[in-house]
Coordinates of C-alpha atoms and ligand atoms in Angstrom, one line a residue:
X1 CA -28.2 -9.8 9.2
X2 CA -27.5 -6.3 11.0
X3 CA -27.9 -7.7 14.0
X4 CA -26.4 -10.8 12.9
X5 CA -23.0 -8.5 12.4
X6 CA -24.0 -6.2 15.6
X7 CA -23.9 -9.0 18.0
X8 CA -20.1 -10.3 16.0
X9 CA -18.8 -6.5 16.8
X10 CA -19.8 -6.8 20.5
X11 CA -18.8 -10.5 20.7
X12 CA -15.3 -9.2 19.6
X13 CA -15.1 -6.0 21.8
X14 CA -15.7 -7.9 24.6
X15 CA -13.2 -10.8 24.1
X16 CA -10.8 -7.6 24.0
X17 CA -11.7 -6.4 27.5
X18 CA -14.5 -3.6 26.5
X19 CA -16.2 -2.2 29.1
X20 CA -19.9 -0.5 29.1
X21 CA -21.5 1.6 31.4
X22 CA -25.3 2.9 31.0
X23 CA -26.5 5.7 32.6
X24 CA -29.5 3.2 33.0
X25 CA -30.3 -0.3 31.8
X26 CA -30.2 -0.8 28.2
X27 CA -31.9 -4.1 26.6
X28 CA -28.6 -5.8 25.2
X29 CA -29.6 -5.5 21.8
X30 CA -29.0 -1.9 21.6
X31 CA -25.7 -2.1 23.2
X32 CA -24.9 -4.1 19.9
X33 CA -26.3 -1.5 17.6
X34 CA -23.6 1.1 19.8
X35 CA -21.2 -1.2 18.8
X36 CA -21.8 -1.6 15.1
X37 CA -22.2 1.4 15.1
X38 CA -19.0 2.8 16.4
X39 CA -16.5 0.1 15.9
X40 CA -17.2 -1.8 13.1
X41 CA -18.1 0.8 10.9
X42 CA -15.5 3.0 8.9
X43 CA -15.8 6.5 10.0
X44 CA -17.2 7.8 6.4
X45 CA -20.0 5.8 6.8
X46 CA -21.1 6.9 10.4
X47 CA -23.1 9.1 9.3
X48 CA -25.2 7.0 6.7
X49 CA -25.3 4.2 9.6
X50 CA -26.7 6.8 12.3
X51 CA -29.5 7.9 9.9
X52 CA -30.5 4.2 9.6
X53 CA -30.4 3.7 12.8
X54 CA -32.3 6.8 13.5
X55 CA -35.2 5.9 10.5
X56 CA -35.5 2.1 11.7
X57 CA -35.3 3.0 15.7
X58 CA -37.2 6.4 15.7
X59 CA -40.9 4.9 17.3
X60 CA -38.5 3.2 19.7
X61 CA -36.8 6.5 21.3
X62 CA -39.4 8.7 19.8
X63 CA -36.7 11.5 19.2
X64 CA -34.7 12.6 16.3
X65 CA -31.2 12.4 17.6
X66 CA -31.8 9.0 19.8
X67 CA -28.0 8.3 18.6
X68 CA -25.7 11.0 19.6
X69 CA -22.0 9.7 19.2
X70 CA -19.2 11.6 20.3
X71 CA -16.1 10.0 20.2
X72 CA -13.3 10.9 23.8
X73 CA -10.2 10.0 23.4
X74 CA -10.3 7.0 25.3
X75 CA -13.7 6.1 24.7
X76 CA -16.9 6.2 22.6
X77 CA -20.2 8.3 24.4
X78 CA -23.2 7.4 22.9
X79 CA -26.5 9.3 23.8
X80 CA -30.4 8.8 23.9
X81 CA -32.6 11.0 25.3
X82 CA -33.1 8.3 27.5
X83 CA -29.6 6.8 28.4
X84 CA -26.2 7.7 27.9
X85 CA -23.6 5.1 27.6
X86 CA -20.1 5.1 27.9
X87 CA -17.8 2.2 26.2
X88 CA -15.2 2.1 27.6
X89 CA -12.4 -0.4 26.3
X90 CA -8.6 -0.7 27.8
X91 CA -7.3 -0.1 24.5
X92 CA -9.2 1.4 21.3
X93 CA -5.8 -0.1 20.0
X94 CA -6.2 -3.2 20.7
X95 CA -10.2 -2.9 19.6
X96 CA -9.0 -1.4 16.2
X97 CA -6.4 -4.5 16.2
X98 CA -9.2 -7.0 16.1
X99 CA -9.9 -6.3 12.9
X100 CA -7.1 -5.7 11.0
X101 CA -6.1 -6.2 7.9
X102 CA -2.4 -7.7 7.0
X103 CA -0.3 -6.1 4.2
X104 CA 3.2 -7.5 3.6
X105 CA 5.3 -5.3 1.0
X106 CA 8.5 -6.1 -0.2
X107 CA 10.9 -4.3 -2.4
X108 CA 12.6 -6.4 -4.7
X109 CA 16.0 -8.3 -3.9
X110 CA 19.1 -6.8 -5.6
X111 CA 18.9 -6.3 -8.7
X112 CA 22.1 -6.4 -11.5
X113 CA 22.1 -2.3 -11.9
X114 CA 21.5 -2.2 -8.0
X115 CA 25.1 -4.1 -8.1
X116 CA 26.4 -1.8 -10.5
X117 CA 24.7 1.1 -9.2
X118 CA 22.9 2.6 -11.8
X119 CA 19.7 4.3 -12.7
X120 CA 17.0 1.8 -13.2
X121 CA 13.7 2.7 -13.1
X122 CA 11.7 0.8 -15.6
X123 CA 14.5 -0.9 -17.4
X124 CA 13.7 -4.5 -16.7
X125 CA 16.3 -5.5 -15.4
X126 CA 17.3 -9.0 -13.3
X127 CA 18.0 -9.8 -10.0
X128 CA 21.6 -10.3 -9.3
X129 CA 22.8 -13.4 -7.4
X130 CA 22.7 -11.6 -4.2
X131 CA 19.2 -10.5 -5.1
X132 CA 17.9 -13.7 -4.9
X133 CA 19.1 -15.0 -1.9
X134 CA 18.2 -11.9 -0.2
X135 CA 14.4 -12.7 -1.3
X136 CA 14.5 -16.7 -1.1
X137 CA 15.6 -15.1 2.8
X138 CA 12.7 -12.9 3.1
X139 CA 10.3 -16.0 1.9
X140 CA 12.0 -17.8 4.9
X141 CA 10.9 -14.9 7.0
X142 CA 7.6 -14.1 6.2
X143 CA 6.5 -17.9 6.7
X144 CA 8.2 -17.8 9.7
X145 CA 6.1 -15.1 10.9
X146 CA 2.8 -17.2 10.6
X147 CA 1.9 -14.9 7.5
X148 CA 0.3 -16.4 4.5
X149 CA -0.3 -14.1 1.6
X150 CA -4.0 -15.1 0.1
X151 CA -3.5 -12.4 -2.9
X152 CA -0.8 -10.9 -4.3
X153 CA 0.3 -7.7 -6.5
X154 CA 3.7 -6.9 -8.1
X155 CA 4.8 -4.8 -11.2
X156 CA 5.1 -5.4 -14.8
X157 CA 9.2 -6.2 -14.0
X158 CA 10.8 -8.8 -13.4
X159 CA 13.0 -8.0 -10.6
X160 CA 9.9 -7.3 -8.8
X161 CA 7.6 -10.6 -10.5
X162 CA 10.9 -12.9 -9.7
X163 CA 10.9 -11.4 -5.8
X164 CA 6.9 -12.5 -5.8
X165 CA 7.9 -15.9 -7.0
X166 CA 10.6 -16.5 -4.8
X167 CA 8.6 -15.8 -1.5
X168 CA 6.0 -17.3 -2.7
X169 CA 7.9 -20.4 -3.6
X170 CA 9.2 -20.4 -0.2
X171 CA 5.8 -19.8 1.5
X172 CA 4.4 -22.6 -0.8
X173 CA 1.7 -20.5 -1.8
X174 CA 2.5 -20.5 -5.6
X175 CA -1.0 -21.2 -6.5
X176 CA -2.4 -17.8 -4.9
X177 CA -3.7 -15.0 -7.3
X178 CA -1.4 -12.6 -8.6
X179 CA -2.0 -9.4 -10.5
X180 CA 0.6 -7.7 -12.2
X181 CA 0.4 -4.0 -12.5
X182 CA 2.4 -0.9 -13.9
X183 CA 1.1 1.3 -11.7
X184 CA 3.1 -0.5 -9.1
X185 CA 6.1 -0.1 -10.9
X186 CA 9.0 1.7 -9.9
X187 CA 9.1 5.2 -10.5
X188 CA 10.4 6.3 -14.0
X189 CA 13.9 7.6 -13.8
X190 CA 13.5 10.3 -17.3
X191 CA 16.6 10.7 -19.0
X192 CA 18.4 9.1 -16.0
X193 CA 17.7 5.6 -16.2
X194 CA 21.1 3.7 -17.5
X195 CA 23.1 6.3 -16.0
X196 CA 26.0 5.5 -13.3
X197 CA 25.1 7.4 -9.9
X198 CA 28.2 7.9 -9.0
X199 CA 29.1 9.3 -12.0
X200 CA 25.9 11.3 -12.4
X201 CA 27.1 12.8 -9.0
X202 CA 30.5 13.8 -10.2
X203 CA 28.8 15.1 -13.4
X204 CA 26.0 17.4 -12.1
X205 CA 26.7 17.3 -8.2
X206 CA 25.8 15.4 -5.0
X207 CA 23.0 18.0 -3.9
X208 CA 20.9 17.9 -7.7
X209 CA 21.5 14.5 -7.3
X210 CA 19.6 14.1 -4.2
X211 CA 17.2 16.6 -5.4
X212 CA 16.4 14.1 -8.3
X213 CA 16.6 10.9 -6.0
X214 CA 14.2 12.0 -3.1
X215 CA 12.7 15.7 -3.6
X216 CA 9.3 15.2 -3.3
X217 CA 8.3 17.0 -6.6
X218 CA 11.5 17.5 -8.9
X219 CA 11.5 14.7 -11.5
X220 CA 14.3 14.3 -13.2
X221 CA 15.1 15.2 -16.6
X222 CA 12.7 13.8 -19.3
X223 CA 12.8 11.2 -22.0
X224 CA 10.9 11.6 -25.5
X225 CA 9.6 9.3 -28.1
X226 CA 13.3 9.2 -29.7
X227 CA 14.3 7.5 -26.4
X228 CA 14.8 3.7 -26.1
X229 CA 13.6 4.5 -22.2
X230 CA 10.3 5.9 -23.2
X231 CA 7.3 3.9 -22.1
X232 CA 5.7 3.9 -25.6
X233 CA 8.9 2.3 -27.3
X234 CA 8.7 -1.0 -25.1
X235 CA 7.8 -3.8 -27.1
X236 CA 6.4 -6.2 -26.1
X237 CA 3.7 -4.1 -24.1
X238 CA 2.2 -3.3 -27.8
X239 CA 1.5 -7.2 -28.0
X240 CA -0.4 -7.3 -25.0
X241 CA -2.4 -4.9 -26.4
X242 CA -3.3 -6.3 -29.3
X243 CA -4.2 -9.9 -27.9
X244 CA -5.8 -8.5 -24.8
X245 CA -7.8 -6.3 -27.6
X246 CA -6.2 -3.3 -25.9
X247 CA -8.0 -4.0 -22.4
X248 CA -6.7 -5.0 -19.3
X249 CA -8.3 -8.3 -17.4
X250 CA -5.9 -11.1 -15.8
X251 CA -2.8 -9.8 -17.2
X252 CA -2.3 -6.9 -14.9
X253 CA -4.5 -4.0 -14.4
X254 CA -8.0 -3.2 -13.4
X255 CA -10.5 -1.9 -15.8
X256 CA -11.2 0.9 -13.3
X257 CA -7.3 1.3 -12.4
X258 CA -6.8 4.3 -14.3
X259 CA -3.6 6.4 -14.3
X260 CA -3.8 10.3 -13.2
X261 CA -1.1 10.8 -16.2
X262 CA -2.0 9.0 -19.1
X263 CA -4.6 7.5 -21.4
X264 CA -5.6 4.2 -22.1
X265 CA -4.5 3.7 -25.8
X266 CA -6.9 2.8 -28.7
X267 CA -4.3 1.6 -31.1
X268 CA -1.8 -1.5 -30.3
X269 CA 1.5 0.6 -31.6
X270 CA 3.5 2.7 -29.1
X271 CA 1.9 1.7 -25.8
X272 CA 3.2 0.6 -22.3
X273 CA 1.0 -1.9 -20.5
X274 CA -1.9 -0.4 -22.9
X275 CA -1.8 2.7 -22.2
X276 CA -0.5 6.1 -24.2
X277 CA 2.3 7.7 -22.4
X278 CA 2.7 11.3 -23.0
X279 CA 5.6 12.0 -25.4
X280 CA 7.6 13.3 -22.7
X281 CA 7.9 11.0 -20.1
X282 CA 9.6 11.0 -16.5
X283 CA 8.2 10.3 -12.8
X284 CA 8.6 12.2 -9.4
X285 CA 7.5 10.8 -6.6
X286 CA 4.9 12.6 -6.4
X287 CA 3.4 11.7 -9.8
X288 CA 4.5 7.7 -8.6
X289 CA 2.3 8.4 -5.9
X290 CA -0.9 9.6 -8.0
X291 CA -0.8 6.7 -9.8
X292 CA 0.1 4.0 -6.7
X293 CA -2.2 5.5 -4.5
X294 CA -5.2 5.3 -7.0
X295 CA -4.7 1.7 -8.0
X296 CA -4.4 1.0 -4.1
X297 CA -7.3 2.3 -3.0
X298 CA -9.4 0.8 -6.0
X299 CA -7.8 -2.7 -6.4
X300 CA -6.0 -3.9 -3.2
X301 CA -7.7 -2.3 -0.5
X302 CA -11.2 -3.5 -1.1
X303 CA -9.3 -7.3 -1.1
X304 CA -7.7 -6.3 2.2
X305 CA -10.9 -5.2 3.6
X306 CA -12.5 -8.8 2.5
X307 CA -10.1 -10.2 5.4
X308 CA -7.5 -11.5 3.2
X309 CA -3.4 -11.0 3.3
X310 CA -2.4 -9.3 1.0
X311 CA 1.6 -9.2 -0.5
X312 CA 2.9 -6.6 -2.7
X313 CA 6.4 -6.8 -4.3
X314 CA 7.9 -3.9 -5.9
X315 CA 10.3 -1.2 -6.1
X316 CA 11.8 1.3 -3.8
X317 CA 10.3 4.3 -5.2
X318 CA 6.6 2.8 -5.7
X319 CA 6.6 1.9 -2.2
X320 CA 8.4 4.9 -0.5
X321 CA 5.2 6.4 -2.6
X322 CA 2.7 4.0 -1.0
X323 CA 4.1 4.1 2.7
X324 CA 3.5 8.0 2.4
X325 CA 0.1 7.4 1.9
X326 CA -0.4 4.8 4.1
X327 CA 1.6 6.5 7.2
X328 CA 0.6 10.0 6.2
X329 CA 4.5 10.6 5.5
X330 CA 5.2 14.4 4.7
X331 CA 7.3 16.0 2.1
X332 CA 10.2 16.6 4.0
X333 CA 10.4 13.4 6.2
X334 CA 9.9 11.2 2.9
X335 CA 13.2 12.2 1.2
X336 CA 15.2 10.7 4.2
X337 CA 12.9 7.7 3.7
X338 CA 14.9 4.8 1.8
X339 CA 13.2 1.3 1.8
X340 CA 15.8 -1.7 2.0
X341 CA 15.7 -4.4 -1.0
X342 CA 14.1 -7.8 -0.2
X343 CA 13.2 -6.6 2.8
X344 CA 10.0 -7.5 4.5
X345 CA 7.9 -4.9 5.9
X346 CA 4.9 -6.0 7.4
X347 CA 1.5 -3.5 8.0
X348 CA -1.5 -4.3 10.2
X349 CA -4.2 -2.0 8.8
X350 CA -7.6 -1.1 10.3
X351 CA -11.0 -0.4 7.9
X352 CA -10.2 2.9 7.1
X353 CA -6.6 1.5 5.9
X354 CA -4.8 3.3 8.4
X355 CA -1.6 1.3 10.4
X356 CA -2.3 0.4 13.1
X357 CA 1.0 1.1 15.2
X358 CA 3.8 -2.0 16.0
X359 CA 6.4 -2.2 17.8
X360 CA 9.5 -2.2 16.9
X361 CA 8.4 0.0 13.5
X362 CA 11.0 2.3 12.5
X363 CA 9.6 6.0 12.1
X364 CA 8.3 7.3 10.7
X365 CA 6.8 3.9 9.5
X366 CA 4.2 2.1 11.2
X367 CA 4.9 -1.2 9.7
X368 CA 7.5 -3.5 11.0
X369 CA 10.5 -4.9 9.2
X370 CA 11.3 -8.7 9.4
X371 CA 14.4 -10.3 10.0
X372 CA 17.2 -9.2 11.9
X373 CA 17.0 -5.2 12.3
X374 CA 21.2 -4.0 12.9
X375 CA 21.0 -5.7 9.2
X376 CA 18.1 -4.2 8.0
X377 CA 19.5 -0.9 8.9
X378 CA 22.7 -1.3 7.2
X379 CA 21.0 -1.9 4.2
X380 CA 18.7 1.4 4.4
X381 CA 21.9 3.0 4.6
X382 CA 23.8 0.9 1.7
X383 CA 20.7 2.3 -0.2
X384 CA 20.9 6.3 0.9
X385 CA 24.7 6.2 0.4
X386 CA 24.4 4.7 -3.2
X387 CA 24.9 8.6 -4.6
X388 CA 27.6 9.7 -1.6
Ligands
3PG1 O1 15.4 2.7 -10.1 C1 16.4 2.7 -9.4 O2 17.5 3.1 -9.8 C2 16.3 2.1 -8.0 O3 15.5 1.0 -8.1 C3 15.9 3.1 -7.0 O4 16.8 4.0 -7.0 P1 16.9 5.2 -6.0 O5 17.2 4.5 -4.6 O6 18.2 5.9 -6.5 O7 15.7 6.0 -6.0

């Protein structure tokens, strides 16, 4: 089987123009192993990988470090104390590109306090008339790029769940799994949600405003437990509970998708999604991020790395969070980072879940939007200018 997936590795470096040089003949085989080795394997498990190969080939080059790998900037050196080869290909991009990973995200179309420009966050809200053209559009768009989402992921809102349907009405792939997730929600907007942003800016002033919009760390003011907006006085999140028995399953989370912030709940009163929501509650990014980033690393990247396409619809705020983690955003850049609604922005991902650069991205993002761009920028700015 390892050489079985050695031989597929080489097979696929060569077919994108690799090159190998020994410092004497190798037997083939080995060249494979290199390649496994180096390309196919994600870099945290190098190390593992060179002690197997060290253990299982040790009689062969009768010397403890037969497989010295350094890694140049064009190219991958690998060492016996025998030979030394050098591989060479034209592009490591275009090696890391042959086995990439497709991630399509897209934040929700419009939605009716988008339209009337208020504070949302996890009020479940609808998408206005506008919103749904805009994502029937980016279903158009996605199939016409050839992508066909095998799995899919959105939030616990409908905005977001109607988006998902929409494109993947128009992509006719209705029958695909999807899961349904709060941690992909948008971020919580405290004592903001239902609030005017305009008028919150004439109130408390543009630059608090901002702060509370897209600081990295400031959330905005909290609600409690007296609050319709708190997590733990929604409804019909309380009934999951009790008939999922207070677990998780199809409905929407992972059993292992635990939140940084809160606990899962033991009763079936005063819950969100099944979990226990502290009694003050509000979200800055960067507590939107500890809780995206967790649930996309245990329960979407693993179905990326199976080779299937993955689509995400969600929110502007639970994607700004996941783009920073995905394109290694930092603080400062990601508060002039505003994601367009129904948008779709399309990711080519290597093992390791890092983009793999396209053209045409627009930084600090390495994933590319679909449709046409002039457009696509007026809408990031209809989005920044929403608190002028
Ligand atoms: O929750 C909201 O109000 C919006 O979906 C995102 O708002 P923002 O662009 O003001 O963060």
């Amino acid at each position: 089987m390892f050489a079985a997936a050695a031989r597929a590795a080489l097979t696929n470096a060569y077919r994108n123009g690799a090159r190998v040089r020994a410092a004497a003949p190798i037997p083939k085989k080995f060249v494979f192993l290199f390649f496994c080795f180096s390309i196919d394997t994600p870099v945290a498990h190098r190390e593992r990988t060179s002690i197997f190969l060290r253990r299982r080939f040790a009689s062969r080059f009768s010397h403890p470090d037969a497989f010295v790998v350094s890694r140049r900037p064009d190219a991958f050196v690998f060492s016996s104390f025998r030979l030394s080869v050098v591989v060479t290909p034209p592009s490591l991009a275009a090696l890391r590109a042959a086995d990439k990973h497709t991630l399509v995200l897209v934040r929700h179309g419009e939605s009716m306090w988008n339209l009337e420009n208020k504070f949302t966050g996890w009020v479940d809200v609808p998408l206005s008339p506008k919103g749904h053209e805009e994502v029937i559009e980016a279903g158009r768009l996605i199939k016409d790029a050839g992508l066909l989402p095998d799995v899919a992921f959105t939030s616990l809102q409908k905005r977001a769940i109607r988006t998902l349907w929409h494109v993947l009405e128009e992509t006719d792939r209705m029958w695909i799994p999807v899961t349904k997730a709060w941690q992909l929600n948008e971020r919580h907007y405290g004592a903001l949600q239902g609030l005017d942003k305009q008028e919150t800016v004439d109130r408390y002033g543009k630059d608090q405003v901002l702060i509370w919009r897209r600081s990295y760390d400031v959330p905005p003011p909290v609600v409690d437990r007296s609050s319709e907006h708190h997590p733990g006085n929604d409804p019909r999140e309380g009934k999951w509970t009790e008939w999922m028995g207070g677990g998780g399953g199809e409905r929407g989370y992972g059993e292992d998708a635990r939140p940084l912030t809160c606990a899962r709940a033991t009763t079936a009163t005063a819950t969100y999604a099944g979990f226990d929501f502290p009694d003050e509650w509000t979200e800055s990014l960067k507590t939107t991020l500890e809780r995206v980033a967790p649930y996309f690393e245990e329960n979407i990247a693993p179905v990326l790395r199976s080779g299937k396409t993955v689509i995400i619809a969600a929110h502007g705020n639970s994607l700004r969070a996941l783009v920073k983690g995905l394109d290694g955003i930092g603080e400062d850049v990601i508060a002039e980072l505003n994601i367009p609604t129904g948008t779709p922005l399309v990711y080519e991902l290597d093992d390791d879940m890092r983009p793999i650069p396209q053209d045409g991205s627009f930084a600090p993002l390495n994933g590319r939007y679909l449709g046409d761009q002039d457009a696509i920028r007026a809408r990031i700015e209809g989005v920044k200018n929403q608190t002028k």
